[in-house]
Amino acid sequence: MRMPTLPSTSLSFSTFLLTGFPGLEWAHHWISLPIFVGYLVAILGNTTILHLVRTDPSLHQPMYYFLAILAVTDLGLCMSTLPSVLKVLWFNARMVRLVPCVLQQHFLHSFSFMESAVLFAMALDRLVAIRFPLRYASVLTGPRVALAGLVLGMRSAAITAAPSLHLLKFDYCHPGALSHAYCLHQDMIRLACSDTRFNRLYGLCIIMLAMGSDVLFILLSYTIILHTVLAIASAGERLKALNTCVSHILAVLCFYVPVLGLSIVHRFGHHTSPLVHTLMGTVSVLFPPLMNPVIYSIKTQQIRRAILKVFSLRKMH
């Protein structure tokens, strides 16, 4: 008598299932429209910032060089998740193999750490500009800003390398899908049946040491900035100095608030609806790249002038 063939278990070891919007699968095509528009605006906005900083001589200043690095980071965040998100929403293509999944989470987390580090560097830029205005241009030269961006990028990629390599070695035998339409480190270790203590401890320590220290130094920088500004005699000059920080403060909030919300949901929201996880995840990866160019275009006078100059030149031609 021929024994029945057992179902293959290779799926659980080498393939993961991505998740769209649970319970709203019938509306994925409609949901994809605002998400696609959001990605498109984010890519066009950050590409425009890069073009303006490269071509407009009035923007060849340290503040705008850091803004260009932030735009590159935002583009990296967008491109890390765009293919898999649209693949799930448009084609219901949910399967992703181990290596692409590990690479995606590596780039996504690397660019997230990079965003945090760049926001800290931009806080230092504002600190030097306000506290040492006469030395600002000599301290933060173009080559130094470029070197800082390179170092921050290498640091961000390096600190996520070790847990990513461990993910490749794990066995994945727990049933279930990932919580988002893209791969996350904390999602993958949830499905692993190997010893994940190193990854859990390392991930927690890195978040505390990297992002935690970035937040701490941003707060410290603004404490010094506020102390310096309050010492200025003229009320008009005080307001002018503070206005140069508004865009950066909004960018900091746009990044850290969604990240904090997603972390809270992952840590303590085990009994919340899966839809909440998906919504928070989508906001955390799309909101900062979408809002940063909008904020700087509205709140920064030099960026507005550069945009108007481009449009006026096109009308002349």
PDB file of C-alpha atoms in Angstrom:
ATOM      1  CA  MET A   1       0.000   0.000   0.000  1.00  0.00           C
ATOM      2  CA  ARG A   2       1.405   3.370  -1.016  1.00  0.00           C
ATOM      3  CA  MET A   3       1.872   5.793   1.860  1.00  0.00           C
ATOM      4  CA  PRO A   4       0.420   9.288   1.360  1.00  0.00           C
ATOM      5  CA  THR A   5       2.972  11.976   0.584  1.00  0.00           C
ATOM      6  CA  LEU A   6       3.488  14.371   3.451  1.00  0.00           C
ATOM      7  CA  PRO A   7       3.136  18.058   2.582  1.00  0.00           C
ATOM      8  CA  SER A   8       6.417  19.846   2.097  1.00  0.00           C
ATOM      9  CA  THR A   9       7.581  22.036   4.973  1.00  0.00           C
ATOM     10  CA  SER A  10      10.116  23.946   2.923  1.00  0.00           C
ATOM     11  CA  LEU A  11       7.779  26.935   2.763  1.00  0.00           C
ATOM     12  CA  SER A  12       8.185  27.670   6.448  1.00  0.00           C
ATOM     13  CA  PHE A  13      11.969  27.427   6.266  1.00  0.00           C
ATOM     14  CA  SER A  14      12.684  29.561   3.227  1.00  0.00           C
ATOM     15  CA  THR A  15       9.603  31.660   2.445  1.00  0.00           C
ATOM     16  CA  PHE A  16       7.620  34.275   4.346  1.00  0.00           C
ATOM     17  CA  LEU A  17       4.165  35.686   3.762  1.00  0.00           C
ATOM     18  CA  LEU A  18       3.802  39.449   3.686  1.00  0.00           C
ATOM     19  CA  THR A  19       0.617  41.078   4.975  1.00  0.00           C
ATOM     20  CA  GLY A  20      -1.403  43.836   3.352  1.00  0.00           C
ATOM     21  CA  PHE A  21      -4.319  45.343   5.251  1.00  0.00           C
ATOM     22  CA  PRO A  22      -5.985  42.468   7.162  1.00  0.00           C
ATOM     23  CA  GLY A  23      -9.732  42.324   6.619  1.00  0.00           C
ATOM     24  CA  LEU A  24      -9.524  44.850   3.795  1.00  0.00           C
ATOM     25  CA  GLU A  25      -8.054  42.611   1.089  1.00  0.00           C
ATOM     26  CA  TRP A  26     -11.049  43.402  -1.136  1.00  0.00           C
ATOM     27  CA  ALA A  27     -10.060  47.102  -1.057  1.00  0.00           C
ATOM     28  CA  HIS A  28      -6.314  46.706  -1.644  1.00  0.00           C
ATOM     29  CA  HIS A  29      -6.470  48.306  -5.086  1.00  0.00           C
ATOM     30  CA  TRP A  30      -8.237  51.366  -3.647  1.00  0.00           C
ATOM     31  CA  ILE A  31      -5.933  51.552  -0.631  1.00  0.00           C
ATOM     32  CA  SER A  32      -2.944  51.387  -2.952  1.00  0.00           C
ATOM     33  CA  LEU A  33      -3.906  54.682  -4.632  1.00  0.00           C
ATOM     34  CA  PRO A  34      -3.116  57.068  -1.711  1.00  0.00           C
ATOM     35  CA  ILE A  35      -0.103  54.945  -0.747  1.00  0.00           C
ATOM     36  CA  PHE A  36       1.261  55.082  -4.315  1.00  0.00           C
ATOM     37  CA  VAL A  37       0.644  58.843  -4.450  1.00  0.00           C
ATOM     38  CA  GLY A  38       2.445  59.192  -1.108  1.00  0.00           C
ATOM     39  CA  TYR A  39       5.472  57.290  -2.394  1.00  0.00           C
ATOM     40  CA  LEU A  40       5.431  59.291  -5.641  1.00  0.00           C
ATOM     41  CA  VAL A  41       5.289  62.648  -3.827  1.00  0.00           C
ATOM     42  CA  ALA A  42       8.051  61.531  -1.449  1.00  0.00           C
ATOM     43  CA  ILE A  43      10.336  60.475  -4.317  1.00  0.00           C
ATOM     44  CA  LEU A  44       9.640  63.594  -6.394  1.00  0.00           C
ATOM     45  CA  GLY A  45       9.982  65.889  -3.359  1.00  0.00           C
ATOM     46  CA  ASN A  46      13.309  64.484  -2.195  1.00  0.00           C
ATOM     47  CA  THR A  47      14.649  64.328  -5.755  1.00  0.00           C
ATOM     48  CA  THR A  48      13.704  68.004  -6.147  1.00  0.00           C
ATOM     49  CA  ILE A  49      15.556  68.891  -2.926  1.00  0.00           C
ATOM     50  CA  LEU A  50      18.671  67.113  -4.232  1.00  0.00           C
ATOM     51  CA  HIS A  51      18.420  68.897  -7.589  1.00  0.00           C
ATOM     52  CA  LEU A  52      18.018  72.311  -5.958  1.00  0.00           C
ATOM     53  CA  VAL A  53      20.942  71.843  -3.579  1.00  0.00           C
ATOM     54  CA  ARG A  54      23.155  70.664  -6.437  1.00  0.00           C
ATOM     55  CA  THR A  55      22.270  73.391  -8.944  1.00  0.00           C
ATOM     56  CA  ASP A  56      21.470  76.512  -6.876  1.00  0.00           C
ATOM     57  CA  PRO A  57      24.612  78.322  -5.606  1.00  0.00           C
ATOM     58  CA  SER A  58      22.604  80.035  -2.835  1.00  0.00           C
ATOM     59  CA  LEU A  59      22.005  76.591  -1.287  1.00  0.00           C
ATOM     60  CA  HIS A  60      25.700  75.643  -1.182  1.00  0.00           C
ATOM     61  CA  GLN A  61      25.766  75.933   2.597  1.00  0.00           C
ATOM     62  CA  PRO A  62      26.238  73.303   5.347  1.00  0.00           C
ATOM     63  CA  MET A  63      22.555  73.352   6.368  1.00  0.00           C
ATOM     64  CA  TYR A  64      21.438  72.431   2.852  1.00  0.00           C
ATOM     65  CA  TYR A  65      24.191  69.848   2.403  1.00  0.00           C
ATOM     66  CA  PHE A  66      22.789  68.071   5.462  1.00  0.00           C
ATOM     67  CA  LEU A  67      19.302  68.468   3.976  1.00  0.00           C
ATOM     68  CA  ALA A  68      20.561  66.759   0.809  1.00  0.00           C
ATOM     69  CA  ILE A  69      21.909  63.851   2.899  1.00  0.00           C
ATOM     70  CA  LEU A  70      18.508  63.629   4.596  1.00  0.00           C
ATOM     71  CA  ALA A  71      16.840  63.541   1.163  1.00  0.00           C
ATOM     72  CA  VAL A  72      19.097  60.672   0.040  1.00  0.00           C
ATOM     73  CA  THR A  73      18.216  58.803   3.246  1.00  0.00           C
ATOM     74  CA  ASP A  74      14.499  59.390   2.670  1.00  0.00           C
ATOM     75  CA  LEU A  75      14.817  58.062  -0.874  1.00  0.00           C
ATOM     76  CA  GLY A  76      16.519  54.980   0.558  1.00  0.00           C
ATOM     77  CA  LEU A  77      13.642  54.491   3.015  1.00  0.00           C
ATOM     78  CA  CYS A  78      11.111  54.758   0.193  1.00  0.00           C
ATOM     79  CA  MET A  79      12.892  52.381  -2.157  1.00  0.00           C
ATOM     80  CA  SER A  80      13.429  49.824   0.633  1.00  0.00           C
ATOM     81  CA  THR A  81       9.704  49.187   0.973  1.00  0.00           C
ATOM     82  CA  LEU A  82       8.078  50.449  -2.253  1.00  0.00           C
ATOM     83  CA  PRO A  83       8.454  47.251  -4.364  1.00  0.00           C
ATOM     84  CA  SER A  84       7.057  44.814  -1.798  1.00  0.00           C
ATOM     85  CA  VAL A  85       4.244  47.120  -0.620  1.00  0.00           C
ATOM     86  CA  LEU A  86       2.920  47.710  -4.137  1.00  0.00           C
ATOM     87  CA  LYS A  87       3.465  44.055  -5.063  1.00  0.00           C
ATOM     88  CA  VAL A  88       1.185  42.997  -2.206  1.00  0.00           C
ATOM     89  CA  LEU A  89      -1.474  45.661  -2.815  1.00  0.00           C
ATOM     90  CA  TRP A  90      -1.569  45.429  -6.612  1.00  0.00           C
ATOM     91  CA  PHE A  91      -0.934  41.751  -7.324  1.00  0.00           C
ATOM     92  CA  ASN A  92      -1.520  40.038  -3.948  1.00  0.00           C
ATOM     93  CA  ALA A  93       2.008  38.634  -4.349  1.00  0.00           C
ATOM     94  CA  ARG A  94       2.703  37.915  -0.687  1.00  0.00           C
ATOM     95  CA  MET A  95       5.502  35.365  -0.813  1.00  0.00           C
ATOM     96  CA  VAL A  96       9.072  36.513  -0.247  1.00  0.00           C
ATOM     97  CA  ARG A  97      12.114  34.284   0.124  1.00  0.00           C
ATOM     98  CA  LEU A  98      14.575  34.422   3.003  1.00  0.00           C
ATOM     99  CA  VAL A  99      17.509  36.245   1.384  1.00  0.00           C
ATOM    100  CA  PRO A 100      15.445  39.086  -0.198  1.00  0.00           C
ATOM    101  CA  CYS A 101      13.560  39.438   3.095  1.00  0.00           C
ATOM    102  CA  VAL A 102      16.778  39.723   5.115  1.00  0.00           C
ATOM    103  CA  LEU A 103      18.220  42.222   2.636  1.00  0.00           C
ATOM    104  CA  GLN A 104      15.054  44.324   2.765  1.00  0.00           C
ATOM    105  CA  GLN A 105      14.979  44.517   6.550  1.00  0.00           C
ATOM    106  CA  HIS A 106      18.727  45.276   6.580  1.00  0.00           C
ATOM    107  CA  PHE A 107      18.356  48.259   4.232  1.00  0.00           C
ATOM    108  CA  LEU A 108      15.181  49.452   5.932  1.00  0.00           C
ATOM    109  CA  HIS A 109      16.722  49.426   9.411  1.00  0.00           C
ATOM    110  CA  SER A 110      20.005  50.883   8.115  1.00  0.00           C
ATOM    111  CA  PHE A 111      18.235  53.846   6.526  1.00  0.00           C
ATOM    112  CA  SER A 112      16.138  54.298   9.686  1.00  0.00           C
ATOM    113  CA  PHE A 113      19.291  54.520  11.823  1.00  0.00           C
ATOM    114  CA  MET A 114      20.792  56.802   9.171  1.00  0.00           C
ATOM    115  CA  GLU A 115      17.764  59.119   9.349  1.00  0.00           C
ATOM    116  CA  SER A 116      18.111  59.340  13.124  1.00  0.00           C
ATOM    117  CA  ALA A 117      21.837  60.088  12.850  1.00  0.00           C
ATOM    118  CA  VAL A 118      21.340  62.746  10.155  1.00  0.00           C
ATOM    119  CA  LEU A 119      18.697  64.488  12.276  1.00  0.00           C
ATOM    120  CA  PHE A 120      21.223  64.582  15.124  1.00  0.00           C
ATOM    121  CA  ALA A 121      23.884  65.998  12.767  1.00  0.00           C
ATOM    122  CA  MET A 122      21.418  68.662  11.618  1.00  0.00           C
ATOM    123  CA  ALA A 123      20.801  69.617  15.256  1.00  0.00           C
ATOM    124  CA  LEU A 124      24.557  70.106  15.662  1.00  0.00           C
ATOM    125  CA  ASP A 125      24.532  72.206  12.495  1.00  0.00           C
ATOM    126  CA  ARG A 126      21.903  74.505  14.012  1.00  0.00           C
ATOM    127  CA  LEU A 127      23.867  74.630  17.280  1.00  0.00           C
ATOM    128  CA  VAL A 128      27.083  75.734  15.563  1.00  0.00           C
ATOM    129  CA  ALA A 129      25.206  78.238  13.353  1.00  0.00           C
ATOM    130  CA  ILE A 130      23.498  79.923  16.322  1.00  0.00           C
ATOM    131  CA  ARG A 131      26.189  79.670  18.990  1.00  0.00           C
ATOM    132  CA  PHE A 132      29.238  80.282  16.761  1.00  0.00           C
ATOM    133  CA  PRO A 133      27.887  82.193  13.731  1.00  0.00           C
ATOM    134  CA  LEU A 134      31.258  83.708  12.757  1.00  0.00           C
ATOM    135  CA  ARG A 135      32.953  80.298  12.675  1.00  0.00           C
ATOM    136  CA  TYR A 136      30.034  78.419  11.115  1.00  0.00           C
ATOM    137  CA  ALA A 137      31.272  78.365   7.512  1.00  0.00           C
ATOM    138  CA  SER A 138      34.831  77.478   8.492  1.00  0.00           C
ATOM    139  CA  VAL A 139      33.837  74.679  10.887  1.00  0.00           C
ATOM    140  CA  LEU A 140      31.234  72.956   8.705  1.00  0.00           C
ATOM    141  CA  THR A 141      32.798  72.988   5.258  1.00  0.00           C
ATOM    142  CA  GLY A 142      31.415  71.026   2.319  1.00  0.00           C
ATOM    143  CA  PRO A 143      34.039  68.240   2.489  1.00  0.00           C
ATOM    144  CA  ARG A 144      33.490  67.842   6.242  1.00  0.00           C
ATOM    145  CA  VAL A 145      29.740  67.548   5.775  1.00  0.00           C
ATOM    146  CA  ALA A 146      30.265  64.962   3.005  1.00  0.00           C
ATOM    147  CA  LEU A 147      32.652  63.010   5.238  1.00  0.00           C
ATOM    148  CA  ALA A 148      30.129  63.136   8.088  1.00  0.00           C
ATOM    149  CA  GLY A 149      27.434  61.759   5.783  1.00  0.00           C
ATOM    150  CA  LEU A 150      29.743  58.939   4.644  1.00  0.00           C
ATOM    151  CA  VAL A 151      30.679  58.021   8.218  1.00  0.00           C
ATOM    152  CA  LEU A 152      27.051  58.052   9.352  1.00  0.00           C
ATOM    153  CA  GLY A 153      26.056  55.854   6.416  1.00  0.00           C
ATOM    154  CA  MET A 154      28.810  53.339   7.138  1.00  0.00           C
ATOM    155  CA  ARG A 155      27.906  53.310  10.836  1.00  0.00           C
ATOM    156  CA  SER A 156      24.241  52.663  10.078  1.00  0.00           C
ATOM    157  CA  ALA A 157      25.027  49.781   7.714  1.00  0.00           C
ATOM    158  CA  ALA A 158      27.565  48.262  10.103  1.00  0.00           C
ATOM    159  CA  ILE A 159      25.385  48.184  13.205  1.00  0.00           C
ATOM    160  CA  THR A 160      22.619  46.274  11.380  1.00  0.00           C
ATOM    161  CA  ALA A 161      24.987  43.773   9.715  1.00  0.00           C
ATOM    162  CA  ALA A 162      25.413  41.352  12.645  1.00  0.00           C
ATOM    163  CA  PRO A 163      21.696  40.685  13.327  1.00  0.00           C
ATOM    164  CA  SER A 164      21.040  40.438   9.578  1.00  0.00           C
ATOM    165  CA  LEU A 165      23.702  37.736   9.193  1.00  0.00           C
ATOM    166  CA  HIS A 166      22.183  35.827  12.117  1.00  0.00           C
ATOM    167  CA  LEU A 167      18.761  35.942  10.446  1.00  0.00           C
ATOM    168  CA  LEU A 168      20.236  34.011   7.513  1.00  0.00           C
ATOM    169  CA  LYS A 169      21.320  31.195   9.859  1.00  0.00           C
ATOM    170  CA  PHE A 170      18.026  30.779  11.737  1.00  0.00           C
ATOM    171  CA  ASP A 171      15.473  28.040  11.139  1.00  0.00           C
ATOM    172  CA  TYR A 172      11.949  29.377  10.668  1.00  0.00           C
ATOM    173  CA  CYS A 173       9.340  26.835  11.697  1.00  0.00           C
ATOM    174  CA  HIS A 174       6.613  28.844  13.436  1.00  0.00           C
ATOM    175  CA  PRO A 175       3.513  29.305  11.280  1.00  0.00           C
ATOM    176  CA  GLY A 176       2.171  32.753  10.568  1.00  0.00           C
ATOM    177  CA  ALA A 177       2.673  35.734   8.334  1.00  0.00           C
ATOM    178  CA  LEU A 178       4.760  38.846   8.817  1.00  0.00           C
ATOM    179  CA  SER A 179       2.898  41.849  10.192  1.00  0.00           C
ATOM    180  CA  HIS A 180       3.555  44.199   7.272  1.00  0.00           C
ATOM    181  CA  ALA A 181       3.932  44.330   3.505  1.00  0.00           C
ATOM    182  CA  TYR A 182       7.696  44.426   4.047  1.00  0.00           C
ATOM    183  CA  CYS A 183      10.191  42.570   6.235  1.00  0.00           C
ATOM    184  CA  LEU A 184      11.190  43.760   9.706  1.00  0.00           C
ATOM    185  CA  HIS A 185      13.797  42.287  12.046  1.00  0.00           C
ATOM    186  CA  GLN A 186      11.398  41.920  14.977  1.00  0.00           C
ATOM    187  CA  ASP A 187       8.858  40.204  12.730  1.00  0.00           C
ATOM    188  CA  MET A 188      11.335  37.660  11.418  1.00  0.00           C
ATOM    189  CA  ILE A 189      12.692  36.598  14.804  1.00  0.00           C
ATOM    190  CA  ARG A 190       9.091  36.070  15.934  1.00  0.00           C
ATOM    191  CA  LEU A 191       8.818  33.253  13.374  1.00  0.00           C
ATOM    192  CA  ALA A 192      12.229  31.726  14.135  1.00  0.00           C
ATOM    193  CA  CYS A 193      12.591  28.527  16.140  1.00  0.00           C
ATOM    194  CA  SER A 194      16.333  29.023  16.699  1.00  0.00           C
ATOM    195  CA  ASP A 195      17.889  30.752  19.691  1.00  0.00           C
ATOM    196  CA  THR A 196      17.167  34.434  19.022  1.00  0.00           C
ATOM    197  CA  ARG A 197      18.471  35.849  22.311  1.00  0.00           C
ATOM    198  CA  PHE A 198      21.449  37.558  20.646  1.00  0.00           C
ATOM    199  CA  ASN A 199      19.259  39.300  18.071  1.00  0.00           C
ATOM    200  CA  ARG A 200      16.709  40.399  20.669  1.00  0.00           C
ATOM    201  CA  LEU A 201      19.338  41.746  23.064  1.00  0.00           C
ATOM    202  CA  TYR A 202      21.464  43.280  20.304  1.00  0.00           C
ATOM    203  CA  GLY A 203      18.434  44.962  18.728  1.00  0.00           C
ATOM    204  CA  LEU A 204      17.351  46.457  22.038  1.00  0.00           C
ATOM    205  CA  CYS A 205      20.873  47.676  22.837  1.00  0.00           C
ATOM    206  CA  ILE A 206      21.352  49.220  19.394  1.00  0.00           C
ATOM    207  CA  ILE A 207      18.057  51.088  19.605  1.00  0.00           C
ATOM    208  CA  MET A 208      18.972  52.375  23.062  1.00  0.00           C
ATOM    209  CA  LEU A 209      22.560  53.301  22.166  1.00  0.00           C
ATOM    210  CA  ALA A 210      22.088  54.587  18.609  1.00  0.00           C
ATOM    211  CA  MET A 211      18.639  56.144  18.388  1.00  0.00           C
ATOM    212  CA  GLY A 212      18.515  56.787  22.140  1.00  0.00           C
ATOM    213  CA  SER A 213      21.786  58.710  22.082  1.00  0.00           C
ATOM    214  CA  ASP A 214      20.679  60.607  18.957  1.00  0.00           C
ATOM    215  CA  VAL A 215      17.521  61.757  20.734  1.00  0.00           C
ATOM    216  CA  LEU A 216      19.491  62.643  23.860  1.00  0.00           C
ATOM    217  CA  PHE A 217      22.018  64.746  21.934  1.00  0.00           C
ATOM    218  CA  ILE A 218      19.264  66.436  19.916  1.00  0.00           C
ATOM    219  CA  LEU A 219      17.594  67.473  23.180  1.00  0.00           C
ATOM    220  CA  LEU A 220      20.950  68.601  24.576  1.00  0.00           C
ATOM    221  CA  SER A 221      21.683  70.616  21.420  1.00  0.00           C
ATOM    222  CA  TYR A 222      18.349  72.408  21.626  1.00  0.00           C
ATOM    223  CA  THR A 223      18.834  73.092  25.317  1.00  0.00           C
ATOM    224  CA  ILE A 224      22.090  74.895  24.465  1.00  0.00           C
ATOM    225  CA  ILE A 225      20.425  76.615  21.484  1.00  0.00           C
ATOM    226  CA  LEU A 226      17.566  77.858  23.655  1.00  0.00           C
ATOM    227  CA  HIS A 227      20.006  79.129  26.297  1.00  0.00           C
ATOM    228  CA  THR A 228      21.994  80.948  23.594  1.00  0.00           C
ATOM    229  CA  VAL A 229      18.908  82.454  21.962  1.00  0.00           C
ATOM    230  CA  LEU A 230      17.497  83.730  25.249  1.00  0.00           C
ATOM    231  CA  ALA A 231      20.766  85.586  25.840  1.00  0.00           C
ATOM    232  CA  ILE A 232      20.246  87.612  22.640  1.00  0.00           C
ATOM    233  CA  ALA A 233      19.077  91.130  23.499  1.00  0.00           C
ATOM    234  CA  SER A 234      16.927  91.811  20.429  1.00  0.00           C
ATOM    235  CA  ALA A 235      13.538  90.075  20.331  1.00  0.00           C
ATOM    236  CA  GLY A 236      13.596  90.147  16.532  1.00  0.00           C
ATOM    237  CA  GLU A 237      16.980  88.409  16.420  1.00  0.00           C
ATOM    238  CA  ARG A 238      15.775  85.805  18.917  1.00  0.00           C
ATOM    239  CA  LEU A 239      12.760  85.024  16.745  1.00  0.00           C
ATOM    240  CA  LYS A 240      14.916  84.892  13.604  1.00  0.00           C
ATOM    241  CA  ALA A 241      17.317  82.425  15.243  1.00  0.00           C
ATOM    242  CA  LEU A 242      14.502  80.181  16.443  1.00  0.00           C
ATOM    243  CA  ASN A 243      12.794  80.231  13.033  1.00  0.00           C
ATOM    244  CA  THR A 244      15.856  78.565  11.502  1.00  0.00           C
ATOM    245  CA  CYS A 245      15.183  75.563  13.781  1.00  0.00           C
ATOM    246  CA  VAL A 246      11.453  75.095  13.135  1.00  0.00           C
ATOM    247  CA  SER A 247      11.842  72.915  10.034  1.00  0.00           C
ATOM    248  CA  HIS A 248      14.320  70.639  11.779  1.00  0.00           C
ATOM    249  CA  ILE A 249      12.133  70.283  14.886  1.00  0.00           C
ATOM    250  CA  LEU A 250       9.161  69.286  12.696  1.00  0.00           C
ATOM    251  CA  ALA A 251      11.343  66.764  10.816  1.00  0.00           C
ATOM    252  CA  VAL A 252      12.447  65.268  14.148  1.00  0.00           C
ATOM    253  CA  LEU A 253       8.825  64.885  15.261  1.00  0.00           C
ATOM    254  CA  CYS A 254       7.789  63.382  11.901  1.00  0.00           C
ATOM    255  CA  PHE A 255      10.421  60.678  12.295  1.00  0.00           C
ATOM    256  CA  TYR A 256      10.476  59.818  15.986  1.00  0.00           C
ATOM    257  CA  VAL A 257       6.744  59.948  16.785  1.00  0.00           C
ATOM    258  CA  PRO A 258       5.741  57.236  14.236  1.00  0.00           C
ATOM    259  CA  VAL A 259       8.799  55.123  15.144  1.00  0.00           C
ATOM    260  CA  LEU A 260       7.897  55.355  18.832  1.00  0.00           C
ATOM    261  CA  GLY A 261       4.284  54.483  18.061  1.00  0.00           C
ATOM    262  CA  LEU A 262       5.294  51.432  16.016  1.00  0.00           C
ATOM    263  CA  SER A 263       7.674  50.262  18.757  1.00  0.00           C
ATOM    264  CA  ILE A 264       4.926  50.534  21.385  1.00  0.00           C
ATOM    265  CA  VAL A 265       2.505  48.578  19.180  1.00  0.00           C
ATOM    266  CA  HIS A 266       5.089  45.830  18.581  1.00  0.00           C
ATOM    267  CA  ARG A 267       6.079  45.582  22.248  1.00  0.00           C
ATOM    268  CA  PHE A 268       2.716  45.907  23.977  1.00  0.00           C
ATOM    269  CA  GLY A 269       0.043  45.596  21.299  1.00  0.00           C
ATOM    270  CA  HIS A 270      -0.147  41.806  21.083  1.00  0.00           C
ATOM    271  CA  HIS A 271      -3.917  41.885  21.514  1.00  0.00           C
ATOM    272  CA  THR A 272      -4.588  44.832  19.215  1.00  0.00           C
ATOM    273  CA  SER A 273      -5.997  44.383  15.718  1.00  0.00           C
ATOM    274  CA  PRO A 274      -3.437  43.390  13.043  1.00  0.00           C
ATOM    275  CA  LEU A 275      -4.765  46.345  11.078  1.00  0.00           C
ATOM    276  CA  VAL A 276      -3.295  48.697  13.719  1.00  0.00           C
ATOM    277  CA  HIS A 277       0.147  47.128  13.235  1.00  0.00           C
ATOM    278  CA  THR A 278      -0.150  47.532   9.469  1.00  0.00           C
ATOM    279  CA  LEU A 279      -1.288  51.166   9.668  1.00  0.00           C
ATOM    280  CA  MET A 280       1.475  52.125  12.110  1.00  0.00           C
ATOM    281  CA  GLY A 281       4.065  50.349   9.984  1.00  0.00           C
ATOM    282  CA  THR A 282       2.932  52.130   6.820  1.00  0.00           C
ATOM    283  CA  VAL A 283       2.980  55.524   8.547  1.00  0.00           C
ATOM    284  CA  SER A 284       6.434  54.961  10.066  1.00  0.00           C
ATOM    285  CA  VAL A 285       8.124  54.217   6.713  1.00  0.00           C
ATOM    286  CA  LEU A 286       6.194  56.651   4.491  1.00  0.00           C
ATOM    287  CA  PHE A 287       5.431  59.689   6.650  1.00  0.00           C
ATOM    288  CA  PRO A 288       8.996  61.040   7.201  1.00  0.00           C
ATOM    289  CA  PRO A 289      10.092  60.829   3.518  1.00  0.00           C
ATOM    290  CA  LEU A 290       6.769  62.355   2.476  1.00  0.00           C
ATOM    291  CA  MET A 291       6.748  65.232   4.959  1.00  0.00           C
ATOM    292  CA  ASN A 292      10.421  66.280   5.082  1.00  0.00           C
ATOM    293  CA  PRO A 293      10.545  67.916   1.615  1.00  0.00           C
ATOM    294  CA  VAL A 294       7.097  69.447   2.225  1.00  0.00           C
ATOM    295  CA  ILE A 295       8.197  70.938   5.568  1.00  0.00           C
ATOM    296  CA  TYR A 296      11.448  72.369   4.229  1.00  0.00           C
ATOM    297  CA  SER A 297       9.763  73.699   1.084  1.00  0.00           C
ATOM    298  CA  ILE A 298       7.138  75.549   3.141  1.00  0.00           C
ATOM    299  CA  LYS A 299       9.164  76.668   6.156  1.00  0.00           C
ATOM    300  CA  THR A 300      12.569  77.446   4.578  1.00  0.00           C
ATOM    301  CA  GLN A 301      12.665  80.696   2.634  1.00  0.00           C
ATOM    302  CA  GLN A 302      15.749  79.798   0.566  1.00  0.00           C
ATOM    303  CA  ILE A 303      14.180  76.526  -0.618  1.00  0.00           C
ATOM    304  CA  ARG A 304      10.982  78.365  -1.584  1.00  0.00           C
ATOM    305  CA  ARG A 305      12.999  80.914  -3.539  1.00  0.00           C
ATOM    306  CA  ALA A 306      14.928  78.164  -5.337  1.00  0.00           C
ATOM    307  CA  ILE A 307      11.685  76.407  -6.314  1.00  0.00           C
ATOM    308  CA  LEU A 308      10.133  79.660  -7.566  1.00  0.00           C
ATOM    309  CA  LYS A 309      13.324  80.403  -9.505  1.00  0.00           C
ATOM    310  CA  VAL A 310      13.086  77.054 -11.295  1.00  0.00           C
ATOM    311  CA  PHE A 311       9.439  77.652 -12.228  1.00  0.00           C
ATOM    312  CA  SER A 312      10.151  81.204 -13.404  1.00  0.00           C
ATOM    313  CA  LEU A 313      13.008  79.977 -15.625  1.00  0.00           C
ATOM    314  CA  ARG A 314      10.742  77.336 -17.177  1.00  0.00           C
ATOM    315  CA  LYS A 315       8.085  79.973 -17.921  1.00  0.00           C
ATOM    316  CA  MET A 316      10.693  82.165 -19.614  1.00  0.00           C
ATOM    317  CA  HIS A 317      11.653  79.284 -21.894  1.00  0.00           C
TER     318      HIS A 317
END
